[in-house]
Short mmCIF file of N, CA, C and O in Angstrom, two decimals:
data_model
loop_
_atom_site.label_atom_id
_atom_site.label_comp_id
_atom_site.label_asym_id
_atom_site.label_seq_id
_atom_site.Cartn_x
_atom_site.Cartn_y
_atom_site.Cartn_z
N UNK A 161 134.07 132.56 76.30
CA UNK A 161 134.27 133.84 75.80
C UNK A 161 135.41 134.62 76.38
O UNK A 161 136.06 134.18 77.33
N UNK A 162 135.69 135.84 75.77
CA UNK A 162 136.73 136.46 76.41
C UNK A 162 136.34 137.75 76.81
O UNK A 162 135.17 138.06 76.65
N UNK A 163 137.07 138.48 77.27
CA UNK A 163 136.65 139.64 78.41
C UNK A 163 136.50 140.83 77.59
O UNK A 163 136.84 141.01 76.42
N UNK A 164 135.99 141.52 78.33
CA UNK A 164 135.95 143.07 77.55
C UNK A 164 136.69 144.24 78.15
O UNK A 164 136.40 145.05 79.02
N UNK A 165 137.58 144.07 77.48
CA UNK A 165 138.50 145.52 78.56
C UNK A 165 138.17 146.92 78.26
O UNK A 165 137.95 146.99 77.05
N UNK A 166 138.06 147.96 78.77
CA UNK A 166 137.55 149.17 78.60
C UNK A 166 139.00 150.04 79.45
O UNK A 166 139.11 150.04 80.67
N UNK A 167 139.84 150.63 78.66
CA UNK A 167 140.48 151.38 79.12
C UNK A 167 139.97 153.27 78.92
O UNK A 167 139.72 153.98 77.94
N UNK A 168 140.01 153.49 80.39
CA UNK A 168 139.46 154.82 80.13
C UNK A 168 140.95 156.20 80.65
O UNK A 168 142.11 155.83 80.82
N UNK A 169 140.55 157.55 80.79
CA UNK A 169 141.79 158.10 80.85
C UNK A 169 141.10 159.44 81.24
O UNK A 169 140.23 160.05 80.62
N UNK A 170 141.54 159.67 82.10
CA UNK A 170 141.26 161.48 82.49
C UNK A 170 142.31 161.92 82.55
O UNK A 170 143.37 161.52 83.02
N UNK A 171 141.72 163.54 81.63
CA UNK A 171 143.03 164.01 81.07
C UNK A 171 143.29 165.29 81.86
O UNK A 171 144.31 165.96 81.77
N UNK A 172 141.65 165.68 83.07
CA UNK A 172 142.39 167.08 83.88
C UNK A 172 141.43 166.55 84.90
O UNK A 172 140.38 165.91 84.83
N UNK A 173 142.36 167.19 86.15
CA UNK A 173 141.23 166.78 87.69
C UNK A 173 140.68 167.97 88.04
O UNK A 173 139.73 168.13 88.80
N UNK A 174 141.45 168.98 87.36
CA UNK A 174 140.66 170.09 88.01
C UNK A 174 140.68 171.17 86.96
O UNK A 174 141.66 171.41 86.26
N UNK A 175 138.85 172.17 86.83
CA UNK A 175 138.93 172.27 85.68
C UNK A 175 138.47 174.04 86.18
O UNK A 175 137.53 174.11 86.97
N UNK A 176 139.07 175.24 85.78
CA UNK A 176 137.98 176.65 86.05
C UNK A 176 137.58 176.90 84.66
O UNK A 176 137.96 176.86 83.49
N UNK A 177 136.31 177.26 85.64
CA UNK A 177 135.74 178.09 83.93
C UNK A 177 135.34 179.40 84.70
O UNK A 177 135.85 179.79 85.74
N UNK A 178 134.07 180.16 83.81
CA UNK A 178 133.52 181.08 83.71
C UNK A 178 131.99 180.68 83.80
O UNK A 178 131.46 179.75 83.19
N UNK A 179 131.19 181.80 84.93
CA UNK A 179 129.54 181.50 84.12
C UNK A 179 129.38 182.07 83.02
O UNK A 179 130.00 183.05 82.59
N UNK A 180 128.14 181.19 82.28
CA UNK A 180 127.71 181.62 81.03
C UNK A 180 128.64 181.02 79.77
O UNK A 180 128.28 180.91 78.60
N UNK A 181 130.15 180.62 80.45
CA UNK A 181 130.71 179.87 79.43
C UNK A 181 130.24 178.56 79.05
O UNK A 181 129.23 177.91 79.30
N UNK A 182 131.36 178.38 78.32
CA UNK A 182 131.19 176.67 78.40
C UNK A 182 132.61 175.79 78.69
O UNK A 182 133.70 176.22 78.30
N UNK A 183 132.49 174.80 79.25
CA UNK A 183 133.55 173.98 79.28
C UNK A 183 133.21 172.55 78.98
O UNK A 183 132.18 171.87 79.01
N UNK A 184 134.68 172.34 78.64
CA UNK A 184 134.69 170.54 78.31
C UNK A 184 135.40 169.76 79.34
O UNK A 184 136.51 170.07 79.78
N UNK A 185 134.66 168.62 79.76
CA UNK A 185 135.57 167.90 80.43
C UNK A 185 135.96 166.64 79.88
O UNK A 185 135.25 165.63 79.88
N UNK A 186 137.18 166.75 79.37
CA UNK A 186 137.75 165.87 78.62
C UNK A 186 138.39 164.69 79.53
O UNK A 186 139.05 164.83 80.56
N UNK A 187 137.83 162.93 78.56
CA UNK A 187 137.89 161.84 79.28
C UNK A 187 138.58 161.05 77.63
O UNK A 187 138.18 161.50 76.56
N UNK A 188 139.35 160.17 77.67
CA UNK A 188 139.21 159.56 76.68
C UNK A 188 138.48 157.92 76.88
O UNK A 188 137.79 157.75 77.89
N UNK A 189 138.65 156.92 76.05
CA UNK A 189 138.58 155.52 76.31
C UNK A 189 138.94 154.83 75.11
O UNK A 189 139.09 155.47 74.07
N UNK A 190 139.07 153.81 75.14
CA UNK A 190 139.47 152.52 74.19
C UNK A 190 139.38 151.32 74.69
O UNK A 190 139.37 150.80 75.81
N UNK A 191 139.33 151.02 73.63
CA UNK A 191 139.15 148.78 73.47
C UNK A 191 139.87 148.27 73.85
O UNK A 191 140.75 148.57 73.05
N UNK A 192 140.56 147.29 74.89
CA UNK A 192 142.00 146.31 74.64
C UNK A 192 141.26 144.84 74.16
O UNK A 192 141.78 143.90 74.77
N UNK A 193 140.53 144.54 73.53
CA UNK A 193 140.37 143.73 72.72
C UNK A 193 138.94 144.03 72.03
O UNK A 193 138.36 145.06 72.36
N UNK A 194 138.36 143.18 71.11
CA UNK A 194 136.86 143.40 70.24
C UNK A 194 136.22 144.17 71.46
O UNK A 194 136.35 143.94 72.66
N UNK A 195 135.30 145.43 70.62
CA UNK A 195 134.02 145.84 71.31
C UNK A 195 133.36 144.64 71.31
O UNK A 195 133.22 143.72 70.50
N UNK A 196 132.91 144.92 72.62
CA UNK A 196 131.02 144.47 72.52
C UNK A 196 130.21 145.53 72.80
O UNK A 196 130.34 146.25 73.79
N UNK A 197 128.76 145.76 71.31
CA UNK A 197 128.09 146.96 72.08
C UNK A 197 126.91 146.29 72.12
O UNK A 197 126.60 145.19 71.68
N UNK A 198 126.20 147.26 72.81
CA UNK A 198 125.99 148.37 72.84
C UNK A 198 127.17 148.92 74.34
O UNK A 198 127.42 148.15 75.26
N UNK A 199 127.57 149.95 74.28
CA UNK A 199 128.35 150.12 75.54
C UNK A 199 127.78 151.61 76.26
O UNK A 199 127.37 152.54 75.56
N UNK A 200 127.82 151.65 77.41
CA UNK A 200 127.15 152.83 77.87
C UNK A 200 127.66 153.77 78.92
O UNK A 200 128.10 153.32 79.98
N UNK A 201 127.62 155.17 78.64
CA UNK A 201 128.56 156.09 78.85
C UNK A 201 127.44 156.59 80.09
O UNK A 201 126.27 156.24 79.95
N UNK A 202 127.80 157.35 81.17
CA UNK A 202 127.02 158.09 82.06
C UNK A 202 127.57 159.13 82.51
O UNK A 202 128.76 158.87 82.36
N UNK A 203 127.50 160.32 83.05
CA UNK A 203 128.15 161.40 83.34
C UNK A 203 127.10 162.02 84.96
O UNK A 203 125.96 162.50 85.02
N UNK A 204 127.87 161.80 85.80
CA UNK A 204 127.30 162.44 87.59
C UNK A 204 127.44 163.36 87.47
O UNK A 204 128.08 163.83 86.53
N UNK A 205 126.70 164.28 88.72
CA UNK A 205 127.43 165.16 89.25
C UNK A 205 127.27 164.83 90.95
O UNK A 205 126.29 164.22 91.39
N UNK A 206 128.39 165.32 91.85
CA UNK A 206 128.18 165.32 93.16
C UNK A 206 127.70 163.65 93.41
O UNK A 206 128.04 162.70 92.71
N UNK A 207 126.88 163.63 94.50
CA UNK A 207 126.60 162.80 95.35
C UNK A 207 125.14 162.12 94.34
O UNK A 207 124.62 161.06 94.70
N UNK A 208 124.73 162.73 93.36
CA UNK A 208 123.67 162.54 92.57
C UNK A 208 123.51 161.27 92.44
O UNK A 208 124.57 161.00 93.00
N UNK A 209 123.14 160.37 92.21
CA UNK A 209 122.80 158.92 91.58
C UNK A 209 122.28 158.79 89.83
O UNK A 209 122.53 157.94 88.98
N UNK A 210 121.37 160.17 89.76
CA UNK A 210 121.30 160.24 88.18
C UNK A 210 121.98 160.90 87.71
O UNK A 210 122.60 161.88 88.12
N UNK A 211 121.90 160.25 86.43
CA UNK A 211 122.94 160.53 85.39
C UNK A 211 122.30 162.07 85.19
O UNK A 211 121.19 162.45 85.57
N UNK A 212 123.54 163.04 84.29
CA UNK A 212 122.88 164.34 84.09
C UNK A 212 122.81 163.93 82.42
O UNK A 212 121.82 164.12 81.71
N UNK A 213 123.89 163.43 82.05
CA UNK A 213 123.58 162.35 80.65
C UNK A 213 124.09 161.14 80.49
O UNK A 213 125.15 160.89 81.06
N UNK A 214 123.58 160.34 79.84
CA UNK A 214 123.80 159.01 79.41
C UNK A 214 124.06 158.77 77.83
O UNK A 214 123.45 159.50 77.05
N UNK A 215 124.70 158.05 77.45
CA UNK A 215 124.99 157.88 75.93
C UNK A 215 124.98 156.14 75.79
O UNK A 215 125.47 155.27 76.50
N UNK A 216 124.33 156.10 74.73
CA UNK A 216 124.30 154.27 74.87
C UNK A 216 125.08 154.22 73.11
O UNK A 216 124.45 154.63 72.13
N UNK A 217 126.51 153.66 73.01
CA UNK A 217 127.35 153.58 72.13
C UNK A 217 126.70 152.51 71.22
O UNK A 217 126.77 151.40 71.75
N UNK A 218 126.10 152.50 70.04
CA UNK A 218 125.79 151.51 69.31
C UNK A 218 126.69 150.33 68.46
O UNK A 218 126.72 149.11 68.32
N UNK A 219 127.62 151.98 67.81
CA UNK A 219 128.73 151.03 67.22
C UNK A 219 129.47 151.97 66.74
O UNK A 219 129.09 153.07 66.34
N UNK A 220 131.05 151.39 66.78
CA UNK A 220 132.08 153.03 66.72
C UNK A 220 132.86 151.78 65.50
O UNK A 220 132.86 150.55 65.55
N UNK A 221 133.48 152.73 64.47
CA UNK A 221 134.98 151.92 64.12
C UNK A 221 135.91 151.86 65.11
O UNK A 221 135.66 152.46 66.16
N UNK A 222 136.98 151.23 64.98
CA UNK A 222 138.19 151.31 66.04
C UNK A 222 139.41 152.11 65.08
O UNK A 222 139.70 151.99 63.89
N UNK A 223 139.78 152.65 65.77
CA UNK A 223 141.22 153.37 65.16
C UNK A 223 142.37 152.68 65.85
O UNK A 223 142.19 151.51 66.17
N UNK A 224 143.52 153.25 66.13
CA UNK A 224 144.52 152.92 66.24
C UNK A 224 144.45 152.63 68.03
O UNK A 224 144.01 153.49 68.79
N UNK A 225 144.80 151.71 68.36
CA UNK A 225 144.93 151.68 69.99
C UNK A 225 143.95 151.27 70.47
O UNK A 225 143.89 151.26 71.70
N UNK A 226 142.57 150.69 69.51
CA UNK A 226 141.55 150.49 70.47
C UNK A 226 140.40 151.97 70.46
O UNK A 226 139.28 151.89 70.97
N UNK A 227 140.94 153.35 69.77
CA UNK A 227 140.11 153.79 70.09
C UNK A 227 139.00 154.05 69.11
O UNK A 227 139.23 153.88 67.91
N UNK A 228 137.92 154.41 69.51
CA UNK A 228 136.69 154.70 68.93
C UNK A 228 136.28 155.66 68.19
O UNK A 228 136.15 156.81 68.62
N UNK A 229 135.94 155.20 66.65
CA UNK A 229 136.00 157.07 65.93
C UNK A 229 133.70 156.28 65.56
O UNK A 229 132.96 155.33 65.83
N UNK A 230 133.69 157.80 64.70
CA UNK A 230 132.47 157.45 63.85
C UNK A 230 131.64 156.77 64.51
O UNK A 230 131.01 155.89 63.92
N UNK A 231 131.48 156.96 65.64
CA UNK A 231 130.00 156.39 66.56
C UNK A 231 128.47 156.54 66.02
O UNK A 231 127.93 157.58 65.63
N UNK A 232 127.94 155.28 66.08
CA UNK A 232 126.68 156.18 66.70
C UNK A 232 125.90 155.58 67.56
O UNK A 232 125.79 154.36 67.45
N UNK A 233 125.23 156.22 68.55
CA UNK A 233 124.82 156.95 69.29
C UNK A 233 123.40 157.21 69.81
O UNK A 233 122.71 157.98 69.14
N UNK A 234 122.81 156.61 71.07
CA UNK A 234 121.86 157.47 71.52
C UNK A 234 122.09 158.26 72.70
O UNK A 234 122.42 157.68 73.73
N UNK A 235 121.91 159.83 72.68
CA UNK A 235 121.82 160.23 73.98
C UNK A 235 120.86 160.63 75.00
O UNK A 235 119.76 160.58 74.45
N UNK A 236 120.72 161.04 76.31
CA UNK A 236 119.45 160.72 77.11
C UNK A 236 120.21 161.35 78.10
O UNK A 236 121.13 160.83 78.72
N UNK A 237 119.62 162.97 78.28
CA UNK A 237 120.28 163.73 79.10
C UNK A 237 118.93 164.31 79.91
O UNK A 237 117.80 164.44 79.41
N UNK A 238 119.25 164.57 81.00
CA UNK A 238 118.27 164.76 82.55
C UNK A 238 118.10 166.07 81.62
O UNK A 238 118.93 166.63 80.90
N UNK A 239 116.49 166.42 81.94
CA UNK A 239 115.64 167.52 81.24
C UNK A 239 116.32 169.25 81.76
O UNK A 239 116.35 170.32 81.15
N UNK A 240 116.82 168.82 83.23
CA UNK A 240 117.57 170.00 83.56
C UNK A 240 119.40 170.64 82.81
O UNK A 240 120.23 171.53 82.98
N UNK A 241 119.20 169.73 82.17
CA UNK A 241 120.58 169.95 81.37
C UNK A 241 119.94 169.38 79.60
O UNK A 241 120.90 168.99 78.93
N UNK A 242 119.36 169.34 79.26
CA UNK A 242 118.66 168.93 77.57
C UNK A 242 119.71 170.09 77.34
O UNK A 242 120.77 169.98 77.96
N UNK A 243 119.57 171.00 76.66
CA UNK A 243 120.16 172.14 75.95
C UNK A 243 121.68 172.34 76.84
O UNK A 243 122.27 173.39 76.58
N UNK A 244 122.12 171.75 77.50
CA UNK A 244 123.43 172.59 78.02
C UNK A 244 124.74 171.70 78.42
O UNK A 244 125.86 172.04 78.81
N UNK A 245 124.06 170.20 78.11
CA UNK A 245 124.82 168.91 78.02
C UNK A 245 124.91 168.18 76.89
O UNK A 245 124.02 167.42 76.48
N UNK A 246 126.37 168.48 76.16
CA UNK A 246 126.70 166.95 75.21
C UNK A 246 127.42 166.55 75.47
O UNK A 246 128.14 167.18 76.25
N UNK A 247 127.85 165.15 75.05
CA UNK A 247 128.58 164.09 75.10
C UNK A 247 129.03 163.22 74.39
O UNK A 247 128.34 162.24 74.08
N UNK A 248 130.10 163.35 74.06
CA UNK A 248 131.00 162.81 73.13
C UNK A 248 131.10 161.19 73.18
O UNK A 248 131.30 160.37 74.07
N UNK A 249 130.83 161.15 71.61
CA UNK A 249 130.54 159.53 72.09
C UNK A 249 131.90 158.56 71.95
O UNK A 249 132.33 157.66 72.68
N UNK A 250 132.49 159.25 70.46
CA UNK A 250 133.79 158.72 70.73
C UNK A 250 134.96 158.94 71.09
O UNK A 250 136.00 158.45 70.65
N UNK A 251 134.73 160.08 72.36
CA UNK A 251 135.86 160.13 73.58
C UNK A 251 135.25 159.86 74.90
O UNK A 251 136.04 159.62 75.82
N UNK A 252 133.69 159.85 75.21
CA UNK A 252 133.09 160.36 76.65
C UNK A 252 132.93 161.71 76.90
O UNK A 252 131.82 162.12 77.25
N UNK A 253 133.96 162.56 76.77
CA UNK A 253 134.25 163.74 77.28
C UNK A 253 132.88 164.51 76.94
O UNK A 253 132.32 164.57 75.84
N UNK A 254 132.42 165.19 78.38
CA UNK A 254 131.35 165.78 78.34
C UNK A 254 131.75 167.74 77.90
O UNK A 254 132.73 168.34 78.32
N UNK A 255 131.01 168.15 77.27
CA UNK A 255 130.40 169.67 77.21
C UNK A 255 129.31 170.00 77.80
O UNK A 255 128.20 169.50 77.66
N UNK A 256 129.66 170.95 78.55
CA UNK A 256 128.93 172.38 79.73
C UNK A 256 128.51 172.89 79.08
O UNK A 256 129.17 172.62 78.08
N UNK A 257 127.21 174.05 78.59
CA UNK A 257 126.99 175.25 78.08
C UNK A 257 126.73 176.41 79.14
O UNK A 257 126.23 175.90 80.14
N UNK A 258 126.85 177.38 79.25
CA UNK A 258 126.23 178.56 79.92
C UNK A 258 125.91 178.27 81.21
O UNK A 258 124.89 178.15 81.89
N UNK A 259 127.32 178.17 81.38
CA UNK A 259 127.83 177.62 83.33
C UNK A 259 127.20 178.13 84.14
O UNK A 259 127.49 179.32 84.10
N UNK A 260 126.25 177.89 85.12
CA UNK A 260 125.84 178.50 86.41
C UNK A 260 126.40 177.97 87.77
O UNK A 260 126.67 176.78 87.84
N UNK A 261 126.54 178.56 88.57
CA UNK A 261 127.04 178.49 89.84
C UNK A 261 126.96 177.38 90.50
O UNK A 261 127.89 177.03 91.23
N UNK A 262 125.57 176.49 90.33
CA UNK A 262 125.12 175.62 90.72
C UNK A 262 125.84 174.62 90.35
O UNK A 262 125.59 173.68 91.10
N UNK A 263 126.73 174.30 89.46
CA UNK A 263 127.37 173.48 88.36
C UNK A 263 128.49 173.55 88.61
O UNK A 263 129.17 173.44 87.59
N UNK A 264 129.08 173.69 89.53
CA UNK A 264 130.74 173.93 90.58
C UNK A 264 130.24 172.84 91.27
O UNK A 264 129.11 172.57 91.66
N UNK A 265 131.61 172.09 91.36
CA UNK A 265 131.99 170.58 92.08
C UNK A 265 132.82 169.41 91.51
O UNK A 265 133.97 169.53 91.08
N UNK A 266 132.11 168.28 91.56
CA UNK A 266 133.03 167.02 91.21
C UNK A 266 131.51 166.16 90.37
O UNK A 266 130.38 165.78 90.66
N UNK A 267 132.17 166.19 89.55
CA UNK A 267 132.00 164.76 87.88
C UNK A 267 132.76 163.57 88.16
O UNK A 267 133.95 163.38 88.44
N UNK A 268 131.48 162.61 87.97
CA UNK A 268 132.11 161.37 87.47
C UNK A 268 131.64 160.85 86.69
O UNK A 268 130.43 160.88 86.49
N UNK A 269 132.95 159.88 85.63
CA UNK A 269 132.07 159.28 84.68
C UNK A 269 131.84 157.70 84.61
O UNK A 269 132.75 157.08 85.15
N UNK A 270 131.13 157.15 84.23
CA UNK A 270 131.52 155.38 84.11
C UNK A 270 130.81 155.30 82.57
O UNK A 270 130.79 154.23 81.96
#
């Protein structure tokens, strides 16, 4: 068989918002050769080990470059963020709702 390349891309390291806003933290990704799915998205925060959401990619078209349009999608977001976390399935890039204080730091995604 052959490999599965996953090229991914962050597009800001450092992001201000506002409480009560919302922000996006924009990530892209793409194919360098055939998907294989199901493929699965996770979003940290801090030193955390759980995910605050998870997205399990079922099946996207490919557009130009490998990347991923028309997904779908299951998502599975920690009960403390249900209402205030989405996640984009065919970029990654996560959405914040109604920022609290607590929610200042460092994201990662795989």
């Amino acid at each position: 068989g052959g490999s599965l390349g996953v090229l991914i891309k962050i597009h800001q390291d450092s992001i201000n918002s506002t409480m009560g806003q919302s922000v996006l933290l924009p990530v892209s990704y793409g194919f360098d050769g055939a998907p294989h799915f199901p493929v699965s998205i996770a979003w940290r925060f801090g030193n955390n080990q759980d995910a605050l959401i998870t997205c399990t990619v079922l099946n996207c078209s490919l557009g130009a470059g490998g990347a991923p349009s028309h997904c779908f999608a299951k998502h599975f977001p920690r009960s403390t963020y249900n209402s205030r976390a989405e996640l984009f399935p065919e970029n990654g890039s996560l959405l914040l709702r109604d920022l609290q204080l607590s929610d200042s730091g460092v994201y990662h995604v795989t």
